Amino acid sequence: MLFDPFQIKGLQFKNRVMRSSIGGRTSYYDGTVTSAFKNFEKRFAEHDLAGIISATISVNNDRTSPMEYPKISDDRYVKPLASAIRAVHQYDCRYIIQIGDTGGATHTSLLSQKGDAKSSSTLFDLFYGYHNLHEAMSLEEIDITINEFAEAARRVRETGADGLEITASKGYIIHQFLNPGINRRKDKYGGSADNRFRLLEEIIIAARKKVGDDFPIGIRLSAAGYNYQPLNLRLPPRWPLNHWYFGNTIEDNLYFAGKLKGLGIDYLHIDKGYGFPNPKGTPGSFPVHEMKMFYNSNRHLSTKAWMRSIVFNSIPEFLLSPIANIGWGYVPAISADDARRFKEATGLPIISNGGYQDRKEMEETLEQGKADMLAMARPLLANVDLLHQFKAGKSSPDRPCSHCNKCLVRTANYPLGCYDQTRFISQDAMEQQIMEWSADSEQ
Ligand SMILES: Cc1cc2nc3c(=O)[nH]c(=O)nc-3n(C[C@H](O)[C@H](O)[C@H](O)COP(=O)(O)O)c2cc1C
């Protein structure tokens, strides 16, 4: 079934496997995509993927996260993105642009800026964002954000992309409004589930007006929040404590999914957890050493960022690692059972994300009707020819992705690629693979 075609709103996919969002430092300082971005995306297209979902491309001019990630906050970004998409289209591979706004979870910045702290509510969040406090958006700032999403949606269509995905996941701005552990607002954007959903609703309505009824719009939605407790410190606590501790449950998100269907969205892309990174979103190990490098790289930005780097520098890694790894661990097909519930509840096409690498497991997920398509990231960074290996009869690749998550955390500061040295015969071989990722394969 993995190699059976599938359609979403008339958009034909040649098989059931999508490359999930993978962002990296592949843009110029201003967010314009480079030829490294084009070559990176093209490599997946060349290797038989049915489609590619872009990295989260920022709708906001200030909040690029991390630095040198792509932006779509101005018309000037359209042309270079269009050129990358044309390169992908040569290989009968669809391209969906995912748009988002990191809000208060903005990872890093060259020069600390106020806008990077904006969120649904004012609170201290130890792990996410670099400002000491997230700051509540005013109603005017919310209106600006809705308009930024709508304008970005228009530009997505202008790039020649095949569809638009809006991320309501990853602990980014829409998720910061949906999540009752984060959103403490007392106005029409906070409190009840309907109020917390309002920002997403207004964004979808505004985006649909810009792209028209015939253009596919999908939503990346987390099946359940978990909120990364008890490890993350988020203050002050929120009552009731289960909202603070777990965020939205699957029942809450099924309710949102019903509303999304009513708004005419065309597919749901289901992942899990809250925040980037979080243990449910990228099941695997927590790479303490890589996190230390990341915290050191942005320690100058605030007292919070400085304290995080002190903690990571002063506790030896052999002690820090077991603590930081609490709750982490690889779970195959982590969102598959949840995806089934969204499929049953809405009847919408469902893409399930996270923890796929074994063909047998992937086939079972599809055959049991848990999802219509599967999205993958880390295993394709490790083995871009994974589908070729499946076609050659293998159920799992020779040198599988170990889910060490080093690529995930390094993406903020380093070139994209696999950083698990145990998968390579030497350090040189690993580095060569990383450099090859963005090189032009036709040269
Ligand atoms: C290097 C890297 C960068 C990522 N960048 C993004 C991103 O920009 N937006 C997003 O929504 N998810 C991003 N993700 C998450 C992946 O899309 C995916 O959901 C996650 O890795 C779980 O899938 P997997 O088990 O197949 O890796 C990234 C993951 C990795 C490893």
Short mmCIF file of C-alpha atoms and ligand atoms in Angstrom, two decimals:
data_model
loop_
_atom_site.label_atom_id
_atom_site.label_comp_id
_atom_site.label_asym_id
_atom_site.label_seq_id
_atom_site.Cartn_x
_atom_site.Cartn_y
_atom_site.Cartn_z
CA MET A 1 0.00 0.00 0.00
CA LEU A 2 3.00 2.27 0.64
CA PHE A 3 3.47 2.68 -3.08
CA ASP A 4 -0.20 3.21 -3.92
CA PRO A 5 -1.16 6.68 -5.14
CA PHE A 6 -3.35 9.01 -3.08
CA GLN A 7 -5.26 12.22 -3.69
CA ILE A 8 -5.96 15.22 -1.50
CA LYS A 9 -8.42 17.66 -3.07
CA GLY A 10 -7.46 16.64 -6.58
CA LEU A 11 -3.76 16.75 -5.78
CA GLN A 12 -2.24 13.47 -6.89
CA PHE A 13 0.55 11.85 -4.84
CA LYS A 14 2.43 8.97 -6.44
CA ASN A 15 2.85 7.09 -3.15
CA ARG A 16 2.07 7.52 0.55
CA VAL A 17 5.34 8.95 1.86
CA MET A 18 5.96 12.64 2.41
CA ARG A 19 9.18 14.27 3.53
CA SER A 20 8.19 16.04 6.74
CA SER A 21 9.32 19.59 7.53
CA ILE A 22 13.06 19.87 7.96
CA GLY A 23 14.38 23.35 8.54
CA GLY A 24 17.96 24.50 8.63
CA ARG A 25 20.29 27.36 7.94
CA THR A 26 19.64 27.36 4.22
CA SER A 27 18.61 31.00 3.74
CA TYR A 28 20.47 34.27 3.55
CA TYR A 29 20.46 36.42 6.69
CA ASP A 30 17.19 38.07 5.59
CA GLY A 31 15.33 34.76 5.10
CA THR A 32 15.59 34.51 1.29
CA VAL A 33 16.19 30.88 0.36
CA THR A 34 19.58 30.05 -1.16
CA SER A 35 20.61 27.45 -3.71
CA ALA A 36 21.52 25.24 -0.71
CA PHE A 37 17.78 25.24 0.15
CA LYS A 38 16.88 24.30 -3.42
CA ASN A 39 19.47 21.53 -3.60
CA PHE A 40 18.45 20.20 -0.21
CA GLU A 41 14.79 19.91 -1.21
CA LYS A 42 15.66 18.52 -4.64
CA ARG A 43 17.55 15.58 -3.15
CA PHE A 44 14.38 14.28 -1.51
CA ALA A 45 12.38 14.80 -4.70
CA GLU A 46 14.95 12.82 -6.69
CA HIS A 47 14.53 9.89 -4.33
CA ASP A 48 10.89 9.11 -5.06
CA LEU A 49 9.10 10.89 -2.22
CA ALA A 50 5.48 11.67 -3.12
CA GLY A 51 5.73 15.12 -1.66
CA ILE A 52 7.70 17.49 0.51
CA ILE A 53 6.34 19.61 3.31
CA SER A 54 8.64 22.59 3.74
CA ALA A 55 10.29 23.69 6.95
CA THR A 56 8.18 26.08 8.98
CA ILE A 57 8.52 29.22 6.90
CA SER A 58 8.03 32.33 8.97
CA VAL A 59 5.18 34.70 8.26
CA ASN A 60 6.69 37.27 10.57
CA ASN A 61 9.61 39.41 9.62
CA ASP A 62 11.35 39.42 13.01
CA ARG A 63 10.63 35.97 14.32
CA THR A 64 12.82 33.75 12.18
CA SER A 65 13.59 30.72 14.11
CA PRO A 66 16.37 29.83 14.24
CA MET A 67 18.44 32.29 12.24
CA GLU A 68 18.84 31.70 8.52
CA TYR A 69 15.59 29.77 8.35
CA PRO A 70 13.38 30.81 5.43
CA LYS A 71 10.77 33.56 5.55
CA ILE A 72 7.67 34.37 3.52
CA SER A 73 6.85 37.65 5.21
CA ASP A 74 7.38 39.79 2.12
CA ASP A 75 6.74 39.51 -1.62
CA ARG A 76 10.46 39.43 -2.34
CA TYR A 77 10.69 35.89 -0.92
CA VAL A 78 8.33 34.46 -3.55
CA LYS A 79 10.64 34.25 -6.56
CA PRO A 80 13.50 32.27 -4.97
CA LEU A 81 10.99 29.89 -3.36
CA ALA A 82 9.29 29.44 -6.74
CA SER A 83 12.62 28.47 -8.29
CA ALA A 84 13.20 25.80 -5.62
CA ILE A 85 9.69 24.44 -6.14
CA ARG A 86 10.19 24.20 -9.92
CA ALA A 87 13.30 22.10 -9.25
CA VAL A 88 11.27 19.75 -7.03
CA HIS A 89 8.42 19.50 -9.55
CA GLN A 90 10.78 18.06 -12.18
CA TYR A 91 10.62 14.79 -10.24
CA ASP A 92 6.83 14.39 -10.03
CA CYS A 93 7.07 15.37 -6.37
CA ARG A 94 4.47 17.68 -4.78
CA TYR A 95 5.52 20.65 -2.68
CA ILE A 96 3.52 21.97 0.26
CA ILE A 97 4.66 25.09 2.05
CA GLN A 98 4.19 25.06 5.79
CA ILE A 99 3.80 28.52 7.29
CA GLY A 100 4.14 29.42 10.93
CA ASP A 101 5.23 31.89 13.52
CA THR A 102 7.33 30.84 16.49
CA GLY A 103 5.94 33.56 18.78
CA GLY A 104 7.53 33.49 22.24
CA ALA A 105 9.27 30.19 21.38
CA THR A 106 11.66 31.91 18.97
CA HIS A 107 14.85 29.94 19.42
CA THR A 108 17.56 32.48 18.86
CA SER A 109 18.34 35.84 17.38
CA LEU A 110 21.39 37.74 16.33
CA LEU A 111 20.26 40.77 18.26
CA SER A 112 17.68 40.22 20.93
CA GLN A 113 14.41 41.83 19.86
CA LYS A 114 11.15 42.46 21.70
CA GLY A 115 8.94 40.86 19.06
CA ASP A 116 10.55 37.49 19.75
CA ALA A 117 8.86 37.35 23.15
CA LYS A 118 5.26 37.68 21.88
CA SER A 119 2.92 34.88 22.88
CA SER A 120 -0.65 34.32 24.04
CA SER A 121 0.20 35.20 27.65
CA THR A 122 2.92 36.53 29.88
CA LEU A 123 4.79 33.69 31.57
CA PHE A 124 8.20 32.21 32.31
CA ASP A 125 9.04 29.17 30.19
CA LEU A 126 12.47 27.73 30.92
CA PHE A 127 13.00 25.70 27.74
CA TYR A 128 11.25 27.55 24.96
CA GLY A 129 12.25 30.96 23.68
CA TYR A 130 15.20 32.99 24.86
CA HIS A 131 13.57 36.05 26.46
CA ASN A 132 13.18 35.95 30.23
CA LEU A 133 9.41 36.15 29.84
CA HIS A 134 6.94 35.47 27.06
CA GLU A 135 4.75 38.54 26.66
CA ALA A 136 1.02 38.58 25.94
CA MET A 137 0.08 39.92 22.50
CA SER A 138 -2.28 42.88 22.40
CA LEU A 139 -5.48 42.61 20.34
CA GLU A 140 -3.83 44.82 17.74
CA GLU A 141 -0.82 42.49 17.55
CA ILE A 142 -3.17 39.53 17.11
CA ASP A 143 -4.83 41.29 14.16
CA ILE A 144 -1.40 41.93 12.63
CA THR A 145 -0.51 38.24 13.07
CA ILE A 146 -3.72 37.10 11.34
CA ASN A 147 -2.98 39.42 8.46
CA GLU A 148 0.62 38.15 8.26
CA PHE A 149 -0.63 34.56 7.93
CA ALA A 150 -3.15 35.63 5.25
CA GLU A 151 -0.55 37.50 3.20
CA ALA A 152 1.85 34.58 3.54
CA ALA A 153 -0.88 32.23 2.29
CA ARG A 154 -1.33 34.41 -0.80
CA ARG A 155 2.42 34.27 -1.43
CA VAL A 156 2.43 30.48 -1.01
CA ARG A 157 0.02 30.21 -3.93
CA GLU A 158 2.16 32.63 -5.93
CA THR A 159 5.25 30.42 -5.50
CA GLY A 160 3.57 27.64 -7.49
CA ALA A 161 3.42 25.35 -4.44
CA ASP A 162 0.79 22.61 -4.54
CA GLY A 163 -0.70 23.35 -1.15
CA LEU A 164 -0.53 25.29 2.08
CA GLU A 165 0.00 23.87 5.53
CA ILE A 166 -0.50 26.01 8.61
CA THR A 167 1.28 24.80 11.70
CA ALA A 168 -0.86 24.76 14.81
CA SER A 169 1.70 22.50 16.45
CA LYS A 170 5.30 22.59 17.70
CA GLY A 171 4.51 25.03 20.51
CA TYR A 172 4.52 27.88 18.01
CA ILE A 173 2.18 30.88 18.16
CA ILE A 174 -1.10 29.13 17.24
CA HIS A 175 -0.27 26.30 19.65
CA GLN A 176 0.53 28.93 22.31
CA PHE A 177 -3.08 30.10 21.95
CA LEU A 178 -4.66 26.62 21.72
CA ASN A 179 -2.83 25.25 24.78
CA PRO A 180 -4.65 25.97 28.07
CA GLY A 181 -1.40 25.57 30.03
CA ILE A 182 0.11 28.48 28.13
CA ASN A 183 -2.90 30.63 27.24
CA ARG A 184 -4.09 32.50 30.33
CA ARG A 185 -5.94 35.28 28.51
CA LYS A 186 -9.20 36.67 29.82
CA ASP A 187 -10.41 38.14 26.51
CA LYS A 188 -12.08 36.46 23.52
CA TYR A 189 -8.82 34.61 22.67
CA GLY A 190 -8.50 32.83 26.03
CA GLY A 191 -10.46 30.65 28.46
CA SER A 192 -12.88 28.26 26.74
CA ALA A 193 -11.77 25.87 23.99
CA ASP A 194 -13.70 27.95 21.45
CA ASN A 195 -11.89 31.09 22.54
CA ARG A 196 -8.46 29.44 22.42
CA PHE A 197 -9.30 28.15 18.96
CA ARG A 198 -10.30 31.63 17.73
CA LEU A 199 -6.85 32.68 16.48
CA LEU A 200 -6.52 29.55 14.33
CA GLU A 201 -10.08 29.97 13.07
CA GLU A 202 -9.52 33.58 12.04
CA ILE A 203 -6.23 32.67 10.37
CA ILE A 204 -7.87 29.89 8.33
CA ILE A 205 -10.75 32.11 7.22
CA ALA A 206 -8.34 34.89 6.21
CA ALA A 207 -5.97 32.46 4.44
CA ARG A 208 -8.79 30.74 2.54
CA LYS A 209 -9.97 34.11 1.21
CA LYS A 210 -6.47 34.69 -0.18
CA VAL A 211 -5.82 31.28 -1.75
CA GLY A 212 -9.31 30.47 -3.04
CA ASP A 213 -11.49 27.40 -2.57
CA ASP A 214 -9.58 25.12 -4.93
CA PHE A 215 -6.21 25.32 -3.14
CA PRO A 216 -5.49 22.58 -0.56
CA ILE A 217 -5.04 23.79 3.01
CA GLY A 218 -3.84 21.41 5.69
CA ILE A 219 -3.28 21.92 9.40
CA ARG A 220 -0.44 20.41 11.37
CA LEU A 221 -2.06 19.57 14.69
CA SER A 222 -0.63 17.94 17.78
CA ALA A 223 -2.74 15.03 19.03
CA ALA A 224 -2.01 15.86 22.67
CA GLY A 225 0.13 18.44 24.47
CA TYR A 226 1.89 16.75 27.42
CA ASN A 227 3.61 20.12 27.90
CA TYR A 228 6.99 18.50 28.60
CA GLN A 229 6.33 18.29 32.32
CA PRO A 230 7.75 17.68 34.89
CA LEU A 231 11.10 18.69 33.33
CA ASN A 232 10.19 22.09 31.96
CA LEU A 233 9.65 24.88 34.44
CA ARG A 234 6.70 27.05 33.44
CA LEU A 235 5.63 29.78 35.85
CA PRO A 236 3.29 30.72 37.36
CA PRO A 237 1.41 27.41 37.45
CA ARG A 238 -2.00 27.41 35.84
CA TRP A 239 -5.25 26.21 37.43
CA PRO A 240 -6.58 23.60 37.01
CA LEU A 241 -3.20 21.92 37.29
CA ASN A 242 -4.00 19.28 34.66
CA HIS A 243 -4.20 22.07 32.04
CA TRP A 244 -0.80 23.35 33.13
CA TYR A 245 0.67 19.86 33.23
CA PHE A 246 -0.83 18.22 30.13
CA GLY A 247 -2.11 21.04 27.93
CA ASN A 248 -4.80 19.84 25.52
CA THR A 249 -5.79 16.18 25.73
CA ILE A 250 -6.63 14.14 22.65
CA GLU A 251 -10.34 14.80 23.33
CA ASP A 252 -9.69 18.57 23.27
CA ASN A 253 -7.84 18.24 19.98
CA LEU A 254 -10.54 16.02 18.48
CA TYR A 255 -12.95 18.83 19.28
CA PHE A 256 -10.64 21.27 17.45
CA ALA A 257 -10.40 18.84 14.54
CA GLY A 258 -14.20 18.83 14.20
CA LYS A 259 -14.16 22.61 14.03
CA LEU A 260 -11.34 22.50 11.46
CA LYS A 261 -13.42 20.22 9.29
CA GLY A 262 -16.28 22.71 9.55
CA LEU A 263 -13.91 25.41 8.32
CA GLY A 264 -13.26 23.41 5.16
CA ILE A 265 -9.65 22.38 5.65
CA ASP A 266 -8.46 19.60 3.36
CA TYR A 267 -6.23 17.41 5.50
CA LEU A 268 -4.80 17.03 8.99
CA HIS A 269 -1.13 16.37 9.65
CA ILE A 270 -1.01 14.73 13.07
CA ASP A 271 2.02 14.80 15.33
CA LYS A 272 2.35 14.84 19.09
CA GLY A 273 3.58 16.91 22.01
CA TYR A 274 4.15 20.58 22.66
CA GLY A 275 7.33 22.51 21.86
CA PHE A 276 10.31 22.16 19.58
CA PRO A 277 12.03 19.96 20.53
CA ASN A 278 9.87 17.74 22.76
CA PRO A 279 10.01 14.01 23.57
CA LYS A 280 6.75 13.11 21.78
CA GLY A 281 7.48 15.13 18.63
CA THR A 282 10.83 13.56 17.85
CA PRO A 283 10.89 10.31 19.81
CA GLY A 284 14.48 9.31 20.53
CA SER A 285 17.30 10.46 22.79
CA PHE A 286 17.89 13.91 24.18
CA PRO A 287 21.33 15.01 22.93
CA VAL A 288 22.75 16.82 25.93
CA HIS A 289 26.04 17.73 24.27
CA GLU A 290 24.27 19.33 21.30
CA MET A 291 21.88 21.19 23.59
CA LYS A 292 24.86 22.56 25.50
CA MET A 293 26.31 23.92 22.26
CA PHE A 294 22.96 25.51 21.41
CA TYR A 295 22.57 27.10 24.84
CA ASN A 296 26.12 28.40 24.70
CA SER A 297 25.49 29.95 21.31
CA ASN A 298 22.66 32.13 22.59
CA ARG A 299 23.61 32.72 26.22
CA HIS A 300 24.23 36.42 25.59
CA LEU A 301 20.57 37.07 24.83
CA SER A 302 18.98 37.12 28.30
CA THR A 303 19.42 36.13 31.94
CA LYS A 304 17.34 33.00 31.30
CA ALA A 305 19.50 32.01 28.34
CA TRP A 306 22.63 32.67 30.39
CA MET A 307 21.35 30.54 33.30
CA ARG A 308 20.51 27.65 30.97
CA SER A 309 24.04 27.63 29.64
CA ILE A 310 25.48 27.78 33.19
CA VAL A 311 23.45 24.71 34.18
CA PHE A 312 24.50 22.79 31.06
CA ASN A 313 28.14 23.79 31.46
CA SER A 314 28.46 23.09 35.17
CA ILE A 315 26.78 19.66 35.44
CA PRO A 316 28.93 16.92 33.88
CA GLU A 317 27.24 15.31 30.89
CA PHE A 318 27.24 11.83 32.46
CA LEU A 319 25.04 13.22 35.26
CA LEU A 320 22.97 15.62 33.19
CA SER A 321 22.19 13.14 30.44
CA PRO A 322 20.07 10.66 32.46
CA ILE A 323 18.07 13.53 33.99
CA ALA A 324 17.55 15.35 30.71
CA ASN A 325 16.55 12.07 29.07
CA ILE A 326 13.61 11.47 31.42
CA GLY A 327 10.56 10.97 29.22
CA TRP A 328 12.66 10.64 26.04
CA GLY A 329 13.04 7.42 24.06
CA TYR A 330 12.21 6.05 20.66
CA VAL A 331 8.60 5.02 20.11
CA PRO A 332 7.88 3.65 16.64
CA ALA A 333 4.87 5.12 14.80
CA ILE A 334 4.25 7.36 17.81
CA SER A 335 1.19 9.14 16.45
CA ALA A 336 -0.42 6.25 14.52
CA ASP A 337 -3.10 5.31 17.05
CA ASP A 338 -3.98 8.95 17.62
CA ALA A 339 -4.10 9.54 13.87
CA ARG A 340 -6.73 6.82 13.58
CA ARG A 341 -8.96 8.67 16.06
CA PHE A 342 -8.70 11.87 14.01
CA LYS A 343 -9.48 9.92 10.85
CA GLU A 344 -12.52 8.26 12.40
CA ALA A 345 -13.77 11.51 13.93
CA THR A 346 -13.39 13.74 10.85
CA GLY A 347 -13.15 11.53 7.77
CA LEU A 348 -10.47 13.94 6.53
CA PRO A 349 -7.27 12.71 4.82
CA ILE A 350 -4.71 12.16 7.58
CA ILE A 351 -0.92 12.37 7.46
CA SER A 352 0.68 10.71 10.48
CA ASN A 353 4.06 11.96 11.65
CA GLY A 354 6.85 10.64 13.86
CA GLY A 355 8.80 7.44 14.36
CA TYR A 356 8.42 5.76 10.96
CA GLN A 357 11.36 3.88 9.49
CA ASP A 358 10.36 0.24 9.19
CA ARG A 359 8.39 -0.66 6.07
CA LYS A 360 6.34 -3.37 7.80
CA GLU A 361 5.19 -0.91 10.44
CA MET A 362 4.42 1.69 7.81
CA GLU A 363 2.39 -0.75 5.73
CA GLU A 364 0.45 -1.84 8.82
CA THR A 365 -0.38 1.74 9.75
CA LEU A 366 -1.81 2.34 6.30
CA GLU A 367 -3.55 -1.03 5.94
CA GLN A 368 -5.20 -0.72 9.34
CA GLY A 369 -6.62 2.60 8.20
CA LYS A 370 -4.82 4.64 10.86
CA ALA A 371 -3.56 7.17 8.32
CA ASP A 372 -3.62 7.85 4.59
CA MET A 373 -0.06 9.14 4.29
CA LEU A 374 3.07 9.12 6.44
CA ALA A 375 5.52 11.97 6.96
CA MET A 376 9.17 11.32 7.79
CA ALA A 377 12.16 13.47 8.66
CA ARG A 378 15.17 11.98 10.50
CA PRO A 379 15.19 8.56 8.76
CA LEU A 380 15.29 10.34 5.39
CA LEU A 381 18.18 12.53 6.48
CA ALA A 382 19.98 9.31 7.40
CA ASN A 383 18.90 7.40 4.26
CA VAL A 384 17.56 9.62 1.54
CA ASP A 385 17.18 6.51 -0.64
CA LEU A 386 14.96 4.76 1.91
CA LEU A 387 12.14 4.18 -0.59
CA HIS A 388 14.60 2.66 -3.05
CA GLN A 389 15.79 0.33 -0.30
CA PHE A 390 12.18 -0.66 0.42
CA LYS A 391 11.59 -1.32 -3.27
CA ALA A 392 14.72 -3.49 -3.30
CA GLY A 393 13.03 -5.69 -0.68
CA LYS A 394 14.41 -4.37 2.60
CA SER A 395 12.03 -3.67 5.45
CA SER A 396 14.56 -1.54 7.29
CA PRO A 397 17.67 0.19 5.97
CA ASP A 398 21.20 -1.17 6.41
CA ARG A 399 22.36 1.79 8.48
CA PRO A 400 19.14 2.99 10.10
CA CYS A 401 18.62 6.34 11.76
CA SER A 402 19.36 5.90 15.48
CA HIS A 403 17.00 8.72 16.53
CA CYS A 404 19.84 10.31 18.48
CA ASN A 405 18.29 13.72 17.72
CA LYS A 406 21.66 15.33 17.13
CA CYS A 407 20.45 16.59 13.73
CA LEU A 408 17.42 18.12 15.37
CA VAL A 409 19.30 20.21 17.89
CA ARG A 410 22.22 20.99 15.58
CA THR A 411 19.85 22.44 13.01
CA ALA A 412 19.88 25.76 14.86
CA ASN A 413 23.62 26.28 14.50
CA TYR A 414 25.07 23.83 12.02
CA PRO A 415 24.48 22.67 8.45
CA LEU A 416 21.76 20.07 8.01
CA GLY A 417 22.74 16.42 7.91
CA CYS A 418 23.18 13.31 10.04
CA TYR A 419 25.44 13.88 13.06
CA ASP A 420 25.44 10.36 14.45
CA GLN A 421 29.12 9.46 14.14
CA THR A 422 28.44 5.80 14.87
CA ARG A 423 26.74 5.54 11.46
CA PHE A 424 29.95 6.51 9.63
CA ILE A 425 33.35 4.91 9.30
CA SER A 426 35.10 8.15 10.23
CA GLN A 427 34.53 11.76 11.24
CA ASP A 428 35.59 12.76 7.72
CA ALA A 429 32.94 10.53 6.18
CA MET A 430 30.30 12.10 8.40
CA GLU A 431 31.38 15.62 7.51
CA GLN A 432 31.46 14.81 3.83
CA GLN A 433 27.87 13.53 4.01
CA ILE A 434 26.77 16.75 5.73
CA MET A 435 28.40 18.94 3.11
CA GLU A 436 26.92 16.87 0.29
CA TRP A 437 23.40 17.54 1.43
CA SER A 438 23.21 21.03 0.05
CA ALA A 439 25.56 20.54 -2.90
CA ASP A 440 24.09 20.54 -6.37
CA SER A 441 23.75 16.90 -7.40
CA GLU A 442 23.95 17.83 -11.09
CA GLN A 443 27.41 19.36 -10.83
C1 LIG B 1 16.66 18.75 11.55
C2 LIG B 1 15.17 18.83 11.76
C3 LIG B 1 14.49 20.02 11.48
C4 LIG B 1 13.10 20.09 11.66
N1 LIG B 1 12.46 21.25 11.33
C5 LIG B 1 11.11 21.31 11.45
C6 LIG B 1 10.41 22.49 11.06
O1 LIG B 1 10.98 23.47 10.56
N2 LIG B 1 9.06 22.49 11.24
C7 LIG B 1 8.38 21.43 11.74
O2 LIG B 1 7.15 21.49 11.86
N3 LIG B 1 9.03 20.30 12.11
C8 LIG B 1 10.36 20.22 11.96
N4 LIG B 1 11.01 19.06 12.33
C9 LIG B 1 10.24 17.91 12.84
C10 LIG B 1 9.98 16.88 11.73
O3 LIG B 1 9.19 17.42 10.71
C11 LIG B 1 9.27 15.62 12.27
O4 LIG B 1 8.00 15.96 12.72
C12 LIG B 1 10.01 14.91 13.40
O5 LIG B 1 11.39 14.82 13.13
C13 LIG B 1 9.45 13.51 13.66
O6 LIG B 1 9.50 12.72 12.50
P1 LIG B 1 10.66 11.57 12.31
O7 LIG B 1 10.48 10.58 13.44
O8 LIG B 1 10.34 10.97 10.98
O9 LIG B 1 11.95 12.27 12.36
C14 LIG B 1 12.39 18.97 12.15
C15 LIG B 1 13.07 17.79 12.43
C16 LIG B 1 14.44 17.70 12.23
C17 LIG B 1 15.13 16.40 12.53
#
